[in-house]
Short mmCIF file of C-alpha atoms in Angstrom, two decimals:
data_model
loop_
_atom_site.label_atom_id
_atom_site.label_comp_id
_atom_site.label_asym_id
_atom_site.label_seq_id
_atom_site.Cartn_x
_atom_site.Cartn_y
_atom_site.Cartn_z
CA MET P 1 -2.07 -28.39 -15.50
CA ILE P 2 -2.34 -25.84 -18.34
CA PRO P 3 -5.99 -25.47 -19.40
CA ARG P 4 -7.16 -26.03 -22.92
CA GLY P 5 -8.91 -23.40 -24.99
CA ARG P 6 -8.30 -19.80 -26.00
CA ARG P 7 -6.81 -17.60 -23.31
CA LYS P 8 -8.14 -14.16 -22.47
CA ALA P 9 -6.01 -11.05 -22.13
CA PHE P 10 -4.80 -10.34 -18.61
CA VAL P 11 -5.84 -6.72 -17.99
CA ASN P 12 -5.16 -6.78 -14.28
CA THR P 13 -8.44 -6.48 -12.40
CA VAL P 14 -8.30 -8.41 -9.14
CA ARG P 15 -10.88 -9.59 -6.63
CA ILE P 16 -9.48 -10.68 -3.27
CA VAL P 17 -11.77 -12.85 -1.16
CA GLY P 18 -10.86 -12.38 2.49
CA ALA P 19 -9.65 -9.24 4.27
CA GLY P 20 -7.19 -10.92 6.63
CA SER P 21 -3.42 -10.99 6.68
CA ILE P 22 -2.89 -12.74 3.33
CA GLY P 23 -5.55 -10.63 1.62
CA THR P 24 -3.80 -7.50 2.86
CA HIS P 25 -0.46 -8.69 1.46
CA HIS P 26 -2.00 -9.44 -1.92
CA ALA P 27 -3.92 -6.16 -2.05
CA HIS P 28 -0.69 -4.22 -1.52
CA ALA P 29 1.21 -6.36 -4.05
CA ALA P 30 -1.45 -5.88 -6.72
CA ARG P 31 -1.55 -2.13 -6.15
CA GLN P 32 2.26 -1.96 -6.43
CA LEU P 33 1.81 -3.43 -9.90
CA GLY P 34 -0.83 -0.83 -10.73
CA TRP P 35 -3.71 -3.29 -10.78
CA SER P 36 -7.33 -2.54 -9.91
CA VAL P 37 -8.20 -4.22 -6.59
CA THR P 38 -11.53 -5.13 -5.01
CA VAL P 39 -11.56 -6.83 -1.61
CA THR P 40 -14.62 -8.72 -0.40
CA ASP P 41 -15.35 -10.28 2.97
CA VAL P 42 -18.47 -11.54 4.71
CA SER P 43 -17.37 -9.58 7.80
CA GLU P 44 -17.65 -5.81 7.77
CA ALA P 45 -15.43 -5.80 10.86
CA ALA P 46 -12.68 -7.58 8.90
CA LEU P 47 -12.91 -5.04 6.08
CA GLU P 48 -12.68 -2.18 8.56
CA ARG P 49 -9.73 -3.78 10.38
CA MET P 50 -7.91 -4.15 7.06
CA ARG P 51 -8.61 -0.51 6.16
CA ARG P 52 -7.89 1.07 9.55
CA ASP P 53 -5.22 -1.20 11.06
CA LEU P 54 -3.65 -3.98 9.00
CA TYR P 55 -2.84 -2.15 5.78
CA PRO P 56 -1.66 1.14 7.37
CA SER P 57 0.49 -0.65 9.98
CA ARG P 58 2.31 -2.57 7.25
CA TYR P 59 2.44 -0.07 4.41
CA GLY P 60 2.10 3.37 5.98
CA ALA P 61 -1.37 4.40 4.84
CA TRP P 62 -4.55 2.94 3.41
CA ASP P 63 -4.69 2.97 -0.41
CA GLU P 64 -7.93 4.74 -1.33
CA ALA P 65 -7.84 3.11 -4.78
CA ILE P 66 -8.75 -0.23 -3.18
CA THR P 67 -12.48 -1.00 -3.27
CA GLN P 68 -14.05 -2.90 -0.37
CA LEU P 69 -17.39 -4.65 -0.75
CA SER P 70 -19.52 -7.40 0.73
CA PRO P 71 -19.40 -10.50 -1.53
CA ASP P 72 -22.93 -10.00 -2.88
CA ARG P 73 -22.03 -6.51 -4.17
CA ALA P 74 -18.93 -7.51 -6.17
CA GLN P 75 -20.18 -7.20 -9.73
CA GLY P 76 -18.50 -7.64 -13.07
CA HIS P 77 -15.59 -9.68 -14.41
CA PHE P 78 -12.25 -9.99 -12.66
CA ASP P 79 -9.12 -11.31 -14.37
CA LEU P 80 -7.68 -12.76 -11.17
CA VAL P 81 -9.58 -14.06 -8.14
CA ILE P 82 -7.44 -14.52 -5.01
CA ILE P 83 -8.91 -16.70 -2.26
CA GLY P 84 -7.40 -15.79 1.11
CA THR P 85 -9.83 -17.38 3.56
CA PRO P 86 -9.53 -20.36 5.97
CA PRO P 87 -8.76 -23.69 4.25
CA ASP P 88 -12.20 -25.24 4.72
CA SER P 89 -13.69 -22.59 2.40
CA HIS P 90 -11.05 -22.80 -0.35
CA VAL P 91 -12.59 -25.50 -2.54
CA PRO P 92 -16.19 -24.14 -2.48
CA LEU P 93 -14.97 -20.62 -3.22
CA ALA P 94 -12.68 -21.83 -6.00
CA LEU P 95 -15.51 -23.80 -7.61
CA ALA P 96 -17.71 -20.70 -7.48
CA ALA P 97 -14.93 -18.59 -8.97
CA LEU P 98 -14.43 -21.07 -11.84
CA SER P 99 -18.04 -20.46 -12.88
CA GLU P 100 -17.12 -16.79 -13.41
CA SER P 101 -14.36 -17.76 -15.91
CA PRO P 102 -11.56 -15.48 -14.72
CA VAL P 103 -8.16 -15.72 -16.37
CA ALA P 104 -6.70 -17.14 -13.16
CA ILE P 105 -7.51 -18.14 -9.58
CA LEU P 106 -4.94 -18.08 -6.77
CA ILE P 107 -5.83 -20.17 -3.70
CA GLU P 108 -3.92 -19.57 -0.47
CA LYS P 109 -2.07 -22.55 1.00
CA PRO P 110 -2.82 -25.13 2.23
CA LEU P 111 -5.23 -26.01 -0.54
CA ALA P 112 -7.74 -27.55 1.90
CA PRO P 113 -7.96 -29.37 5.26
CA PRO P 114 -6.09 -32.72 5.22
CA ALA P 115 -9.18 -34.91 4.78
CA ALA P 116 -11.01 -32.65 2.33
CA THR P 117 -12.16 -33.91 -1.05
CA VAL P 118 -10.53 -31.96 -3.88
CA GLU P 119 -11.25 -34.20 -6.88
CA GLN P 120 -14.13 -32.02 -8.10
CA LEU P 121 -11.91 -28.95 -8.12
CA ALA P 122 -9.16 -30.81 -9.99
CA ALA P 123 -11.62 -32.06 -12.60
CA ARG P 124 -13.33 -28.70 -13.07
CA ALA P 125 -9.99 -26.91 -13.38
CA ALA P 126 -8.73 -29.42 -15.96
CA ASP P 127 -11.77 -28.71 -18.16
CA SER P 128 -11.59 -24.93 -17.77
CA ALA P 129 -9.65 -22.21 -19.60
CA THR P 130 -8.97 -20.67 -16.17
CA ARG P 131 -5.51 -21.21 -14.68
CA VAL P 132 -5.61 -22.28 -11.02
CA PHE P 133 -2.61 -21.63 -8.76
CA VAL P 134 -1.92 -22.46 -5.11
CA GLY P 135 -0.06 -19.86 -3.03
CA TYR P 136 3.21 -21.61 -2.27
CA ASP P 137 4.97 -18.40 -3.17
CA HIS P 138 8.45 -19.39 -1.95
CA VAL P 139 9.05 -21.65 -4.97
CA VAL P 140 8.67 -18.69 -7.33
CA GLY P 141 10.96 -16.50 -5.22
CA ARG P 142 14.35 -15.53 -6.56
CA ALA P 143 16.37 -17.77 -4.22
CA ALA P 144 14.36 -20.94 -4.92
CA GLN P 145 14.39 -20.25 -8.65
CA MET P 146 18.16 -19.80 -8.59
CA ILE P 147 18.62 -23.12 -6.76
CA ALA P 148 16.29 -24.88 -9.20
CA ARG P 149 18.28 -23.59 -12.17
CA GLU P 150 21.53 -24.85 -10.63
CA LEU P 151 20.00 -28.25 -9.90
CA ALA P 152 18.51 -28.58 -13.39
CA ALA P 153 21.83 -27.60 -14.97
CA GLY P 154 23.70 -30.22 -12.93
CA VAL P 155 26.08 -27.61 -11.49
CA VAL P 156 26.43 -29.56 -8.24
CA GLY P 157 25.80 -32.98 -9.76
CA ARG P 158 22.97 -35.25 -8.64
CA PRO P 159 21.97 -34.49 -5.03
CA LEU P 160 22.57 -37.23 -2.48
CA THR P 161 19.81 -35.82 -0.28
CA ILE P 162 17.57 -32.76 0.15
CA ASP P 163 16.79 -31.19 3.54
CA VAL P 164 14.22 -28.40 4.02
CA GLU P 165 13.28 -26.82 7.36
CA PHE P 166 10.60 -24.25 8.10
CA ARG P 167 10.73 -23.46 11.80
CA GLU P 168 8.85 -20.55 13.35
CA HIS P 169 7.17 -20.14 16.73
CA TRP P 170 3.49 -19.19 16.85
CA ALA P 171 4.52 -15.76 18.18
CA GLY P 172 5.64 -14.54 14.75
CA ILE P 173 2.48 -15.81 13.13
CA PHE P 174 0.20 -14.12 15.63
CA ARG P 175 2.04 -10.83 15.33
CA ALA P 176 0.71 -10.87 11.77
CA HIS P 177 -2.78 -11.68 13.10
CA PRO P 178 -3.09 -9.33 16.10
CA TRP P 179 -6.86 -9.79 16.36
CA LEU P 180 -6.29 -13.44 17.35
CA ALA P 181 -5.40 -14.23 20.96
CA GLY P 182 -3.81 -17.57 20.07
CA PRO P 183 -4.11 -20.80 18.07
CA ALA P 184 -7.56 -21.70 19.39
CA ASP P 185 -9.05 -18.54 17.84
CA SER P 186 -8.73 -19.79 14.26
CA TYR P 187 -8.09 -22.81 12.06
CA LEU P 188 -4.36 -22.38 12.81
CA GLY P 189 -4.82 -24.23 16.11
CA PHE P 190 -6.52 -27.27 14.58
CA SER P 191 -4.65 -29.82 12.46
CA GLU P 192 -7.86 -31.25 11.04
CA ALA P 193 -8.79 -27.77 9.75
CA GLY P 194 -5.49 -27.28 7.91
CA GLY P 195 -3.54 -25.63 10.74
CA GLY P 196 -0.71 -26.80 12.93
CA ALA P 197 2.86 -27.15 11.75
CA ALA P 198 1.97 -29.52 8.91
CA GLY P 199 -0.51 -27.13 7.30
CA GLU P 200 0.74 -23.67 8.26
CA HIS P 201 4.36 -24.40 7.37
CA SER P 202 3.70 -26.69 4.41
CA HIS P 203 5.91 -24.36 2.37
CA ALA P 204 8.73 -26.71 3.44
CA MET P 205 7.06 -29.81 1.97
CA ASN P 206 6.32 -27.88 -1.20
CA LEU P 207 9.92 -26.64 -1.50
CA TRP P 208 11.24 -30.18 -1.02
CA GLN P 209 9.01 -31.45 -3.80
CA PHE P 210 10.03 -28.54 -6.03
CA PHE P 211 13.76 -29.10 -5.55
CA ALA P 212 13.42 -32.88 -6.01
CA GLU P 213 11.63 -32.35 -9.30
CA ALA P 214 14.19 -29.75 -10.43
CA ALA P 215 16.97 -32.25 -9.69
CA GLY P 216 15.26 -34.88 -11.83
CA ALA P 217 14.47 -37.11 -8.84
CA GLY P 218 10.74 -37.28 -9.59
CA ARG P 219 7.75 -37.22 -7.26
CA VAL P 220 7.54 -38.29 -3.62
CA ARG P 221 6.83 -42.00 -3.44
CA GLN P 222 7.20 -42.88 0.27
CA VAL P 223 6.40 -40.90 3.41
CA GLN P 224 7.22 -41.57 7.05
CA ALA P 225 6.24 -38.94 9.63
CA ALA P 226 6.64 -38.29 13.32
CA MET P 227 4.25 -35.66 14.71
CA ASP P 228 3.96 -34.08 18.13
CA TYR P 229 0.25 -33.40 18.69
CA ILE P 230 -0.98 -31.36 21.63
CA SER P 231 -4.35 -30.34 23.03
CA THR P 232 -4.61 -27.09 24.98
CA SER P 233 -6.90 -26.00 27.78
CA ASP P 234 -8.69 -23.55 25.48
CA GLY P 235 -9.63 -26.28 23.00
CA ALA P 236 -6.91 -26.13 20.35
CA ALA P 237 -5.63 -29.44 18.96
CA TYR P 238 -2.68 -29.31 16.59
CA ASP P 239 0.70 -30.70 15.65
CA ARG P 240 3.50 -28.48 16.90
CA LEU P 241 6.21 -30.62 15.30
CA CYS P 242 6.02 -32.30 11.90
CA LEU P 243 9.07 -34.37 10.94
CA LEU P 244 9.10 -36.17 7.59
CA LEU P 245 11.34 -38.64 5.82
CA LEU P 246 10.59 -38.62 2.09
CA ARG P 247 11.76 -40.88 -0.72
CA THR P 248 11.09 -40.15 -4.39
CA GLU P 249 10.22 -42.58 -7.16
CA SER P 250 13.90 -42.53 -8.22
CA GLY P 251 15.09 -43.34 -4.68
CA LEU P 252 16.25 -39.91 -3.45
CA LEU P 253 15.89 -39.80 0.35
CA GLY P 254 15.56 -36.58 2.33
CA ARG P 255 14.01 -34.79 5.28
CA VAL P 256 11.48 -32.04 6.02
CA VAL P 257 11.14 -30.33 9.41
CA GLN P 258 8.24 -27.99 10.20
CA ASP P 259 7.43 -26.62 13.63
CA VAL P 260 5.66 -23.83 15.50
CA VAL P 261 7.97 -23.88 18.53
CA THR P 262 11.34 -22.52 17.36
CA LEU P 263 12.46 -19.13 18.69
CA PRO P 264 13.90 -17.18 17.02
CA ALA P 265 12.40 -18.25 13.72
CA GLU P 266 14.88 -19.84 11.33
CA LEU P 267 13.93 -18.01 8.14
CA GLY P 268 16.38 -16.55 5.62
CA CYS P 269 20.06 -15.78 6.15
CA LYS P 270 19.37 -12.38 7.76
CA PRO P 271 16.50 -9.88 7.94
CA GLY P 272 15.66 -8.62 4.47
CA ALA P 273 17.74 -11.17 2.57
CA ASP P 274 18.04 -14.76 1.44
CA ALA P 275 21.29 -16.47 0.51
CA VAL P 276 22.17 -19.19 -1.97
CA ILE P 277 25.54 -20.75 -1.08
CA LEU P 278 27.26 -23.02 -3.58
CA ARG P 279 29.93 -25.03 -1.78
CA ARG P 280 32.48 -27.17 -3.69
CA PRO P 281 35.53 -29.07 -2.43
CA ASP P 282 38.75 -27.04 -2.55
CA GLN P 283 36.96 -23.89 -3.69
CA GLU P 284 35.76 -20.76 -1.96
CA ASP P 285 32.07 -20.66 -1.22
CA ASP P 286 30.02 -18.95 -3.93
CA VAL P 287 27.66 -16.83 -1.79
CA ARG P 288 24.81 -15.05 -3.55
CA ILE P 289 22.79 -12.64 -1.40
CA ILE P 290 19.27 -11.87 -2.57
CA HIS P 291 17.85 -8.74 -0.95
CA LYS P 292 14.09 -8.79 -0.56
CA THR P 293 11.29 -8.25 1.94
CA ARG P 294 8.20 -10.33 2.65
CA PRO P 295 6.03 -7.95 0.56
CA ASP P 296 8.41 -8.61 -2.35
CA ASP P 297 7.43 -12.30 -2.21
CA PHE P 298 3.81 -11.46 -3.04
CA ILE P 299 4.75 -8.98 -5.75
CA ASP P 300 6.98 -11.61 -7.37
CA GLU P 301 4.17 -14.15 -7.08
CA LEU P 302 1.66 -11.94 -8.89
CA ARG P 303 4.17 -11.05 -11.59
CA HIS P 304 4.80 -14.77 -12.04
CA ILE P 305 1.08 -15.50 -12.43
CA GLU P 306 0.68 -12.70 -14.96
CA ARG P 307 3.62 -14.02 -17.00
CA CYS P 308 2.37 -17.62 -16.92
CA CYS P 309 -1.10 -16.56 -18.07
CA ARG P 310 0.32 -14.34 -20.80
CA ASP P 311 2.80 -16.89 -22.15
CA GLY P 312 0.90 -20.10 -21.41
CA VAL P 313 3.84 -21.75 -19.65
CA PRO P 314 3.80 -24.25 -16.76
CA SER P 315 4.28 -23.00 -13.20
CA PRO P 316 5.57 -24.62 -9.98
CA ILE P 317 2.49 -23.15 -8.26
CA ASP P 318 0.01 -24.65 -10.73
CA LEU P 319 -2.83 -26.58 -9.11
CA ARG P 320 -1.09 -29.86 -9.95
CA HIS P 321 1.72 -29.06 -7.54
CA GLY P 322 -0.68 -27.79 -4.87
CA LEU P 323 -2.51 -31.12 -5.11
CA GLU P 324 0.78 -32.97 -4.64
CA THR P 325 1.54 -31.02 -1.45
CA GLN P 326 -2.03 -31.45 -0.23
CA ARG P 327 -1.66 -35.19 -0.64
CA LEU P 328 1.63 -35.10 1.24
CA ILE P 329 0.04 -33.24 4.18
CA ARG P 330 -2.71 -35.84 4.31
CA ALA P 331 -0.21 -38.69 4.14
CA ALA P 332 1.89 -37.14 6.92
CA HIS P 333 -1.04 -37.19 9.33
CA GLU P 334 -1.99 -40.70 8.23
CA THR P 335 1.46 -42.20 8.66
CA ALA P 336 1.84 -40.56 12.07
CA ARG P 337 -1.53 -41.97 13.15
CA LEU P 338 -0.82 -45.48 11.91
CA GLY P 339 2.87 -45.66 12.79
CA THR P 340 3.65 -46.85 9.27
CA ARG P 341 5.60 -45.84 6.23
CA ILE P 342 3.15 -44.96 3.46
CA THR P 343 3.62 -45.57 -0.25
CA LEU P 344 1.78 -43.02 -2.36
CA ASP P 345 -0.23 -43.86 -5.44
CA LEU P 346 1.53 -42.00 -8.26
CA ALA P 347 -1.42 -41.92 -10.63
CA PRO P 348 -1.37 -38.80 -12.86
CA PRO P 349 -2.28 -35.86 -10.59
CA GLU P 350 -4.49 -34.20 -13.23
CA GLY P 351 -7.22 -36.70 -12.43
CA GLY P 352 -7.56 -35.61 -8.79
CA ASP P 353 -5.61 -35.73 -5.59
CA GLY P 354 -5.41 -39.52 -5.69
CA ALA P 355 -5.71 -42.04 -2.88
CA PRO P 356 -2.84 -41.25 -0.51
CA ILE P 357 -2.15 -44.86 0.41
CA ARG P 358 -1.47 -47.78 -1.88
CA SER P 359 0.35 -49.98 0.63
CA GLN P 360 1.56 -49.79 4.20
CA GLN P 361 4.73 -51.17 5.69
CA HIS P 362 5.15 -51.21 9.44
CA VAL P 363 8.44 -49.80 10.68
#
């Protein structure tokens, strides 16, 4: 979804909405690129926590070049607006940001709660010169991009299947959110609010869709999910396991596993590195180690956004792809609830998120 109209120069002024964990990551990434950063939050306590605790504990010291303001005091034009708040506020904040005509908007994943209406955002974005991105940053990382190039080039032939897992216990997530006592303290502990394994770890769904498209297999056509929902004594209600079987419009069948129960987390090949391993019969493995840290992911993401805005090229984190993953999250919950396999309506995604169900087949 590349907007029509004349594009403005990207001169690197950033407003970050939300002073939590993701806002802190993006503030540091933008400053590493030399950009001017303003952080706004409705909570003065959140701004202070970011300044005194979060940022220094991750990056050594607070960066005095970062401006912190309440939302009503953030004046002037910003090239990039980053929305790093809970999912139920993403669409209203993005619509408000579109009225300010920035060069780009980056919305943290998931795009919205599963049942949220996102058609208005899709329509407004399609008619705007503003680029809208959704923060599935792993697909623009160096490892995923390398795999996509190999798939597109046919180096390994046409894939017989694709399997993506994103498994991490809550403990790792809450170490990054030390002000939260547990899932019930935020949207993370509520599937209907965009939390649980399906929402929090939807990077895996998004990666599966990205690799399928890179391989020429097309969009996801059928979804069958098994979910393990739990309710806790402190009021949380979420899916701790999200298991998906996906089939594309060309017939490629594969699997996605997302959970919040696996210890230790199964992320990367080793701390500080990813690996791409090309394995062929009767040949030694071609192992490519990509050294990077989690902060590097956000720096790469912002560089990617700047390049896409400058050159006017499509992006795997464009709103169109975020809408596709949003629809898949919704369909996962629906198929688990109904005990059916769901066939998705593959109407052009630019027109909205689309009805998630065209037909149902009991299995």
